[in-house]
mmCIF file of C-alpha atoms in Angstrom:
data_model
loop_
_atom_site.group_PDB
_atom_site.id
_atom_site.type_symbol
_atom_site.label_atom_id
_atom_site.label_comp_id
_atom_site.label_asym_id
_atom_site.label_seq_id
_atom_site.Cartn_x
_atom_site.Cartn_y
_atom_site.Cartn_z
ATOM 1 C CA MET Y 257 62.121 -268.907 -157.375
ATOM 2 C CA SER Y 258 64.545 -265.893 -156.760
ATOM 3 C CA PHE Y 259 64.585 -262.303 -157.773
ATOM 4 C CA VAL Y 260 67.512 -262.858 -160.236
ATOM 5 C CA GLU Y 261 66.586 -266.179 -161.866
ATOM 6 C CA TYR Y 262 63.169 -266.851 -163.821
ATOM 7 C CA GLY Y 263 61.100 -269.913 -162.544
ATOM 8 C CA ASP Y 264 58.679 -271.129 -164.816
ATOM 9 C CA THR Y 265 56.262 -272.831 -161.932
ATOM 10 C CA ILE Y 266 55.321 -271.571 -158.930
ATOM 11 C CA LYS Y 267 56.357 -273.817 -155.985
ATOM 12 C CA ASP Y 268 55.725 -273.887 -152.196
ATOM 13 C CA GLY Y 269 57.256 -271.320 -150.440
ATOM 14 C CA ASP Y 270 57.808 -268.781 -153.698
ATOM 15 C CA THR Y 271 57.299 -265.174 -153.102
ATOM 16 C CA ALA Y 272 54.424 -264.435 -155.890
ATOM 17 C CA ILE Y 273 52.841 -261.338 -157.247
ATOM 18 C CA VAL Y 274 48.864 -260.970 -157.256
ATOM 19 C CA PHE Y 275 48.078 -259.065 -160.050
ATOM 20 C CA LEU Y 276 43.965 -257.380 -159.676
ATOM 21 C CA GLY Y 277 44.859 -254.525 -161.925
ATOM 22 C CA HIS Y 278 47.216 -252.088 -162.823
ATOM 23 C CA GLU Y 279 46.978 -250.012 -159.708
ATOM 24 C CA SER Y 280 45.482 -253.028 -157.517
ATOM 25 C CA MET Y 281 48.227 -255.901 -156.777
ATOM 26 C CA PHE Y 282 50.080 -257.443 -153.791
ATOM 27 C CA PRO Y 283 52.764 -260.041 -152.799
ATOM 28 C CA VAL Y 284 51.857 -263.232 -151.316
ATOM 29 C CA LYS Y 285 53.549 -265.686 -150.008
ATOM 30 C CA VAL Y 286 52.769 -269.523 -151.570
ATOM 31 C CA GLN Y 287 52.195 -271.928 -149.063
ATOM 32 C CA HIS Y 288 50.494 -275.495 -149.308
ATOM 33 C CA GLY Y 289 47.021 -275.301 -147.299
ATOM 34 C CA THR Y 290 46.735 -271.621 -147.193
ATOM 35 C CA VAL Y 291 44.203 -268.991 -148.831
ATOM 36 C CA THR Y 292 44.117 -265.576 -149.927
ATOM 37 C CA GLN Y 293 41.198 -263.471 -149.775
ATOM 38 C CA THR Y 294 40.742 -260.989 -152.778
ATOM 39 C CA LYS Y 295 37.627 -258.925 -153.796
ATOM 40 C CA TYR Y 296 36.769 -261.423 -156.430
ATOM 41 C CA GLY Y 297 36.855 -264.325 -154.137
ATOM 42 C CA VAL Y 298 39.555 -266.679 -152.505
ATOM 43 C CA ILE Y 299 42.527 -268.191 -154.269
ATOM 44 C CA ARG Y 300 43.657 -271.536 -152.455
ATOM 45 C CA HIS Y 301 47.279 -272.010 -153.219
ATOM 46 C CA SER Y 302 47.444 -275.342 -153.188
ATOM 47 C CA THR Y 303 44.938 -276.087 -155.833
ATOM 48 C CA ASP Y 304 45.309 -272.175 -157.649
ATOM 49 C CA LEU Y 305 48.988 -271.631 -157.299
ATOM 50 C CA ILE Y 306 51.170 -274.622 -156.642
ATOM 51 C CA GLY Y 307 52.279 -276.269 -160.102
ATOM 52 C CA LYS Y 308 50.843 -273.618 -161.995
ATOM 53 C CA LYS Y 309 52.926 -271.147 -164.569
ATOM 54 C CA TYR Y 310 53.622 -267.619 -163.834
ATOM 55 C CA GLY Y 311 51.686 -265.366 -165.980
ATOM 56 C CA SER Y 312 48.668 -267.729 -165.263
ATOM 57 C CA LYS Y 313 45.026 -266.541 -165.127
ATOM 58 C CA VAL Y 314 43.705 -267.610 -162.190
ATOM 59 C CA THR Y 315 39.948 -268.186 -161.162
ATOM 60 C CA CYS Y 316 38.652 -267.118 -157.860
ATOM 61 C CA SER Y 317 35.708 -268.712 -156.005
ATOM 62 C CA LYS Y 318 33.177 -265.712 -156.550
ATOM 63 C CA GLY Y 319 34.124 -266.024 -160.272
ATOM 64 C CA GLY Y 320 36.370 -263.302 -160.990
ATOM 65 C CA TRP Y 321 40.092 -263.593 -161.985
ATOM 66 C CA VAL Y 322 43.713 -262.205 -161.438
ATOM 67 C CA PHE Y 323 46.998 -263.072 -162.983
ATOM 68 C CA ILE Y 324 50.058 -264.315 -160.539
ATOM 69 C CA LEU Y 325 52.874 -262.934 -161.778
ATOM 70 C CA HIS Y 326 56.989 -263.998 -161.326
ATOM 71 C CA PRO Y 327 58.542 -261.244 -158.407
ATOM 72 C CA THR Y 328 60.913 -258.698 -160.104
ATOM 73 C CA PRO Y 329 62.864 -255.565 -158.496
ATOM 74 C CA GLU Y 330 60.629 -253.305 -160.369
ATOM 75 C CA LEU Y 331 57.289 -255.120 -158.893
ATOM 76 C CA TRP Y 332 58.522 -255.666 -155.502
ATOM 77 C CA THR Y 333 59.307 -251.396 -155.180
ATOM 78 C CA MET Y 334 55.303 -251.477 -155.792
ATOM 79 C CA ASN Y 335 54.441 -253.656 -153.127
ATOM 80 C CA LEU Y 336 57.186 -253.907 -150.882
ATOM 81 C CA PRO Y 337 55.993 -253.534 -146.988
ATOM 82 C CA HIS Y 338 57.408 -250.253 -146.056
ATOM 83 C CA ARG Y 339 59.453 -250.071 -143.200
ATOM 84 C CA THR Y 340 61.111 -246.588 -144.580
ATOM 85 C CA GLN Y 341 60.558 -244.335 -147.135
ATOM 86 C CA ILE Y 342 61.390 -246.164 -150.634
ATOM 87 C CA LEU Y 343 63.401 -245.167 -153.884
ATOM 88 C CA TYR Y 344 61.194 -245.899 -156.648
ATOM 89 C CA SER Y 345 62.000 -246.600 -160.251
ATOM 90 C CA THR Y 346 62.905 -243.367 -161.686
ATOM 91 C CA ASP Y 347 65.611 -242.749 -159.283
ATOM 92 C CA ILE Y 348 66.804 -246.186 -159.081
ATOM 93 C CA SER Y 349 67.317 -246.497 -162.797
ATOM 94 C CA ILE Y 350 69.272 -243.471 -163.155
ATOM 95 C CA ILE Y 351 71.595 -244.642 -160.218
ATOM 96 C CA THR Y 352 72.232 -248.136 -161.698
ATOM 97 C CA MET Y 353 73.189 -246.303 -164.604
ATOM 98 C CA MET Y 354 75.364 -243.421 -163.427
ATOM 99 C CA LEU Y 355 77.189 -245.514 -161.116
ATOM 100 C CA GLU Y 356 77.989 -247.862 -164.398
ATOM 101 C CA LEU Y 357 76.893 -251.083 -162.666
ATOM 102 C CA LYS Y 358 77.264 -254.063 -164.332
ATOM 103 C CA PRO Y 359 77.470 -258.030 -163.634
ATOM 104 C CA GLY Y 360 80.264 -258.466 -161.255
ATOM 105 C CA SER Y 361 80.040 -255.168 -159.731
ATOM 106 C CA ILE Y 362 80.776 -254.994 -156.454
ATOM 107 C CA VAL Y 363 78.635 -252.084 -154.175
ATOM 108 C CA CYS Y 364 78.610 -251.512 -150.932
ATOM 109 C CA GLU Y 365 74.856 -249.531 -149.882
ATOM 110 C CA SER Y 366 73.590 -247.586 -146.358
ATOM 111 C CA GLY Y 367 71.244 -247.753 -145.742
ATOM 112 C CA THR Y 368 68.917 -251.092 -146.342
ATOM 113 C CA GLY Y 369 65.598 -249.681 -145.471
ATOM 114 C CA SER Y 370 63.106 -251.603 -147.030
ATOM 115 C CA GLY Y 371 65.236 -253.033 -149.281
ATOM 116 C CA SER Y 372 64.012 -251.366 -152.505
ATOM 117 C CA LEU Y 373 66.722 -250.337 -154.116
ATOM 118 C CA SER Y 374 68.945 -253.179 -152.664
ATOM 119 C CA HIS Y 375 66.952 -255.884 -154.575
ATOM 120 C CA ALA Y 376 67.509 -253.929 -158.054
ATOM 121 C CA LEU Y 377 71.288 -253.343 -157.314
ATOM 122 C CA ILE Y 378 71.292 -257.119 -156.660
ATOM 123 C CA ARG Y 379 70.149 -257.934 -159.744
ATOM 124 C CA THR Y 380 72.250 -255.762 -161.619
ATOM 125 C CA VAL Y 381 75.472 -257.306 -160.597
ATOM 126 C CA ALA Y 382 74.274 -261.150 -160.185
ATOM 127 C CA PRO Y 383 75.533 -263.168 -160.990
ATOM 128 C CA THR Y 384 79.007 -263.000 -159.982
ATOM 129 C CA GLY Y 385 78.971 -259.431 -158.008
ATOM 130 C CA HIS Y 386 78.169 -258.807 -154.358
ATOM 131 C CA LEU Y 387 76.341 -256.414 -152.633
ATOM 132 C CA TYR Y 388 77.711 -255.084 -148.906
ATOM 133 C CA THR Y 389 74.221 -253.384 -147.499
ATOM 134 C CA VAL Y 390 74.764 -251.636 -144.352
ATOM 135 C CA GLU Y 391 71.329 -250.501 -141.824
ATOM 136 C CA PHE Y 392 71.840 -248.989 -138.589
ATOM 137 C CA HIS Y 393 68.495 -250.285 -137.246
ATOM 138 C CA GLN Y 394 68.465 -253.790 -135.749
ATOM 139 C CA GLN Y 395 65.416 -255.147 -136.568
ATOM 140 C CA ARG Y 396 65.374 -253.430 -140.211
ATOM 141 C CA ALA Y 397 68.453 -255.480 -140.887
ATOM 142 C CA GLU Y 398 67.319 -258.589 -139.407
ATOM 143 C CA LYS Y 399 63.903 -258.452 -141.670
ATOM 144 C CA ALA Y 400 66.316 -257.329 -144.623
ATOM 145 C CA ARG Y 401 68.105 -260.884 -144.014
ATOM 146 C CA GLU Y 402 65.263 -262.694 -144.005
ATOM 147 C CA GLU Y 403 63.634 -261.156 -147.188
ATOM 148 C CA PHE Y 404 66.807 -261.937 -148.929
ATOM 149 C CA ARG Y 405 67.016 -265.558 -147.697
ATOM 150 C CA GLU Y 406 63.175 -266.165 -148.887
ATOM 151 C CA HIS Y 407 64.168 -264.055 -152.261
ATOM 152 C CA GLY Y 408 66.752 -266.381 -152.925
ATOM 153 C CA VAL Y 409 69.536 -263.773 -153.286
ATOM 154 C CA GLU Y 410 71.068 -264.410 -149.948
ATOM 155 C CA HIS Y 411 74.873 -265.754 -151.735
ATOM 156 C CA LEU Y 412 74.740 -262.085 -153.360
ATOM 157 C CA VAL Y 413 74.182 -259.960 -150.584
ATOM 158 C CA THR Y 414 75.733 -259.262 -146.826
ATOM 159 C CA VAL Y 415 73.757 -257.459 -144.677
ATOM 160 C CA THR Y 416 75.680 -255.701 -141.957
ATOM 161 C CA ASN Y 417 74.016 -253.755 -138.864
ATOM 162 C CA GLN Y 418 76.193 -250.872 -137.876
ATOM 163 C CA ASP Y 419 76.841 -247.285 -137.774
ATOM 164 C CA VAL Y 420 78.129 -246.364 -140.980
ATOM 165 C CA CYS Y 421 79.288 -242.935 -140.085
ATOM 166 C CA LYS Y 422 81.410 -244.587 -137.556
ATOM 167 C CA ASN Y 423 81.900 -248.036 -138.531
ATOM 168 C CA GLY Y 424 82.254 -247.788 -142.108
ATOM 169 C CA PHE Y 425 80.903 -250.439 -144.604
ATOM 170 C CA GLY Y 426 83.424 -253.429 -143.235
ATOM 171 C CA VAL Y 427 85.192 -253.421 -146.424
ATOM 172 C CA SER Y 428 87.957 -251.970 -147.969
ATOM 173 C CA ASN Y 429 89.602 -250.955 -151.699
ATOM 174 C CA ILE Y 430 86.945 -253.628 -153.103
ATOM 175 C CA ALA Y 431 83.965 -251.600 -154.105
ATOM 176 C CA ASP Y 432 83.504 -250.414 -157.468
ATOM 177 C CA ALA Y 433 80.642 -248.277 -156.501
ATOM 178 C CA VAL Y 434 78.938 -246.744 -153.168
ATOM 179 C CA PHE Y 435 75.499 -245.348 -152.479
ATOM 180 C CA LEU Y 436 74.559 -243.592 -149.518
ATOM 181 C CA ASP Y 437 70.651 -242.706 -148.441
ATOM 182 C CA ILE Y 438 71.081 -241.799 -144.412
ATOM 183 C CA PRO Y 439 70.559 -238.628 -143.137
ATOM 184 C CA SER Y 440 74.579 -237.093 -142.410
ATOM 185 C CA PRO Y 441 76.069 -238.577 -145.648
ATOM 186 C CA TRP Y 442 78.538 -235.946 -145.548
ATOM 187 C CA GLU Y 443 80.166 -238.032 -142.169
ATOM 188 C CA ALA Y 444 80.506 -241.123 -144.038
ATOM 189 C CA ILE Y 445 82.358 -239.712 -147.424
ATOM 190 C CA GLY Y 446 85.653 -241.245 -145.673
ATOM 191 C CA HIS Y 447 84.719 -244.329 -145.304
ATOM 192 C CA ALA Y 448 83.030 -244.685 -148.785
ATOM 193 C CA LYS Y 449 86.381 -243.513 -149.891
ATOM 194 C CA SER Y 450 88.222 -246.076 -147.996
ATOM 195 C CA ALA Y 451 85.410 -248.944 -149.443
ATOM 196 C CA LEU Y 452 86.072 -247.760 -152.949
ATOM 197 C CA LYS Y 453 88.561 -249.399 -155.297
ATOM 198 C CA ALA Y 454 91.811 -247.637 -155.788
ATOM 199 C CA GLU Y 455 91.205 -245.668 -158.493
ATOM 200 C CA GLY Y 456 87.973 -244.819 -160.246
ATOM 201 C CA GLY Y 457 85.091 -245.945 -158.076
ATOM 202 C CA ARG Y 458 81.836 -243.876 -158.126
ATOM 203 C CA ILE Y 459 79.540 -242.891 -155.446
ATOM 204 C CA CYS Y 460 76.036 -241.883 -154.958
ATOM 205 C CA SER Y 461 74.522 -239.686 -152.260
ATOM 206 C CA PHE Y 462 70.720 -239.235 -152.278
ATOM 207 C CA SER Y 463 69.132 -236.494 -149.943
ATOM 208 C CA PRO Y 464 65.704 -234.681 -150.124
ATOM 209 C CA CYS Y 465 67.208 -231.593 -148.534
ATOM 210 C CA ILE Y 466 69.460 -228.940 -150.535
ATOM 211 C CA GLU Y 467 71.650 -228.165 -147.429
ATOM 212 C CA GLN Y 468 72.455 -231.975 -147.308
ATOM 213 C CA VAL Y 469 73.663 -231.965 -150.850
ATOM 214 C CA GLN Y 470 76.037 -228.674 -149.964
ATOM 215 C CA ARG Y 471 77.825 -230.175 -146.973
ATOM 216 C CA THR Y 472 77.891 -233.680 -148.870
ATOM 217 C CA CYS Y 473 79.577 -231.893 -151.719
ATOM 218 C CA LEU Y 474 82.266 -229.883 -149.622
ATOM 219 C CA ALA Y 475 83.149 -233.194 -148.108
ATOM 220 C CA MET Y 476 83.370 -235.145 -151.535
ATOM 221 C CA GLU Y 477 85.965 -232.393 -152.374
ATOM 222 C CA GLU Y 478 88.049 -232.401 -149.292
ATOM 223 C CA TYR Y 479 88.618 -236.411 -149.624
ATOM 224 C CA GLY Y 480 89.906 -235.554 -153.205
ATOM 225 C CA PHE Y 481 86.840 -236.938 -155.344
ATOM 226 C CA THR Y 482 86.070 -235.428 -158.851
ATOM 227 C CA GLU Y 483 83.429 -234.915 -161.351
ATOM 228 C CA ILE Y 484 80.734 -233.860 -158.559
ATOM 229 C CA ASN Y 485 77.223 -233.361 -159.988
ATOM 230 C CA THR Y 486 73.768 -233.066 -158.517
ATOM 231 C CA LEU Y 487 70.554 -234.486 -160.524
ATOM 232 C CA GLU Y 488 67.423 -234.250 -159.654
ATOM 233 C CA ILE Y 489 64.773 -236.336 -161.177
ATOM 234 C CA LEU Y 490 60.927 -235.506 -162.078
ATOM 235 C CA LEU Y 491 58.606 -237.812 -163.854
ATOM 236 C CA ARG Y 492 56.018 -235.820 -166.522
ATOM 237 C CA VAL Y 493 53.581 -238.317 -167.737
ATOM 238 C CA TYR Y 494 51.582 -237.735 -170.917
ATOM 239 C CA ASN Y 495 48.292 -239.099 -171.514
ATOM 240 C CA VAL Y 496 48.011 -240.288 -175.349
ATOM 241 C CA ARG Y 497 44.802 -239.879 -177.090
ATOM 242 C CA THR Y 498 42.945 -239.149 -180.479
ATOM 243 C CA ILE Y 499 41.798 -235.771 -181.330
ATOM 244 C CA SER Y 500 39.812 -234.102 -183.872
ATOM 245 C CA LEU Y 501 40.601 -230.865 -185.503
ATOM 246 C CA GLN Y 502 38.963 -228.794 -188.733
ATOM 247 C CA ILE Y 503 41.094 -228.584 -191.493
ATOM 248 C CA PRO Y 504 42.066 -224.811 -191.501
ATOM 249 C CA ASP Y 505 40.507 -222.749 -194.412
ATOM 250 C CA LEU Y 506 43.765 -220.810 -195.365
ATOM 251 C CA GLY Y 507 41.766 -218.276 -198.122
ATOM 252 C CA LYS Y 508 42.786 -220.570 -201.359
ATOM 253 C CA ALA Y 509 39.504 -219.985 -202.495
ATOM 254 C CA ALA Y 510 39.670 -215.790 -202.098
ATOM 255 C CA GLU Y 511 43.034 -215.918 -203.780
ATOM 256 C CA ASP Y 512 41.431 -217.894 -206.856
ATOM 257 C CA ASN Y 513 38.827 -215.570 -207.130
ATOM 258 C CA SER Y 514 40.980 -212.760 -207.299
ATOM 259 C CA SER Y 515 43.164 -214.471 -209.298
ATOM 260 C CA THR Y 516 40.314 -214.685 -212.173
ATOM 261 C CA GLY Y 517 38.820 -211.350 -212.089
ATOM 262 C CA PHE Y 518 36.026 -212.125 -209.563
ATOM 263 C CA ASP Y 519 34.283 -208.958 -208.617
ATOM 264 C CA SER Y 520 32.839 -208.901 -205.261
ATOM 265 C CA SER Y 521 31.212 -205.612 -205.775
ATOM 266 C CA ASN Y 522 28.933 -206.834 -208.665
ATOM 267 C CA PRO Y 523 25.507 -207.565 -207.095
ATOM 268 C CA SER Y 524 25.221 -210.790 -209.367
ATOM 269 C CA ASN Y 525 28.153 -212.273 -207.395
ATOM 270 C CA GLN Y 526 27.396 -211.374 -203.623
ATOM 271 C CA GLY Y 527 26.031 -214.794 -203.087
ATOM 272 C CA SER Y 528 28.967 -216.837 -204.486
ATOM 273 C CA LEU Y 529 30.957 -214.566 -201.480
ATOM 274 C CA CYS Y 530 28.756 -216.863 -198.844
ATOM 275 C CA ALA Y 531 29.381 -219.915 -200.472
ATOM 276 C CA SER Y 532 32.509 -221.656 -199.308
ATOM 277 C CA PRO Y 533 33.610 -225.685 -199.850
ATOM 278 C CA GLN Y 534 32.751 -227.984 -197.147
ATOM 279 C CA GLN Y 535 35.962 -228.077 -194.297
ATOM 280 C CA GLY Y 536 36.983 -231.691 -193.334
ATOM 281 C CA THR Y 537 38.230 -232.726 -190.295
ATOM 282 C CA VAL Y 538 41.118 -234.821 -189.229
ATOM 283 C CA GLN Y 539 42.331 -237.146 -186.738
ATOM 284 C CA PHE Y 540 45.400 -237.593 -185.064
ATOM 285 C CA LYS Y 541 47.145 -238.550 -181.785
ATOM 286 C CA SER Y 542 48.198 -235.697 -179.251
ATOM 287 C CA GLY Y 543 50.137 -236.325 -176.270
ATOM 288 C CA VAL Y 544 48.752 -234.137 -173.161
ATOM 289 C CA PRO Y 545 50.835 -233.934 -170.131
ATOM 290 C CA LEU Y 546 48.649 -234.718 -166.711
ATOM 291 C CA ARG Y 547 47.594 -231.362 -164.480
ATOM 292 C CA GLU Y 548 49.577 -232.905 -161.475
ATOM 293 C CA MET Y 549 53.067 -234.334 -161.755
ATOM 294 C CA VAL Y 550 55.481 -236.252 -158.953
ATOM 295 C CA GLY Y 551 57.142 -233.402 -157.308
ATOM 296 C CA HIS Y 552 60.987 -233.916 -155.627
ATOM 297 C CA THR Y 553 61.836 -236.567 -154.070
ATOM 298 C CA GLY Y 554 65.748 -235.930 -153.674
ATOM 299 C CA TYR Y 555 68.255 -234.780 -155.301
ATOM 300 C CA LEU Y 556 71.235 -237.309 -156.197
ATOM 301 C CA THR Y 557 74.898 -236.532 -156.078
ATOM 302 C CA PHE Y 558 77.392 -238.568 -157.875
ATOM 303 C CA ALA Y 559 81.264 -238.379 -157.847
ATOM 304 C CA THR Y 560 84.340 -240.275 -159.016
ATOM 305 C CA LYS Y 561 87.230 -241.147 -156.715
ATOM 306 C CA SER Y 562 90.488 -240.095 -158.297
#
């Protein structure tokens, strides 16, 4: 099993996603002789998982059933153990696009955190690219190394435990892109410039506060970065539903009466005024936004090395 190479069959030692519903899923490490408890009953790894195909429908001991899914960066983002606040797919997708990443790209990242963005970056640059990720906290760095090894992507990533603001990324003039998610990104702009390739490399900084963005933009200008711009991504979900509305009466019957000389003052025609053709209804699909939406997560500041 690897997060960047699809495997058809569940094997001992794999990380799999147990899918109970759209709002209920969790990761599990498949191990021979182990059982996993769910609200639908017990899943026995030896008989229910190992050797089965990913995507299989597994019946639990109480008669309920779950699906076993192959892990992807998107599913991992929704189910990973949180060691820090993480980036979600809404921001990750725009980061990947704006940094112009592709298979073979070299990327520097700080900090690693819970590894949500790291897994997405590794999948994007595989099979010939590489991710250099720096984490200040030693235990988080060690846990990240362990997860990358378990997920079969350790050959695509180098984890370094150091302060990027003081010691940089440990590489020079090779990176196609740099991503910063640290409290004071302006202190690492110089090191980011040193890590980027000679010309045209891209940088992105994620910051929750606009004051951080202002200081970062000033530092980018000082170090000669161009095309500096800041984005904020807000997710607005729509509910699509079928609604019924009456076909409107646009007064066509009244126009027809006037054109034929219909006299409403004539007592013999009074009854005709109240009689109108039966109005029908029409059904159609309508998109209605939710009353609440995901609000501010952070500002994304992008720039290019001149």
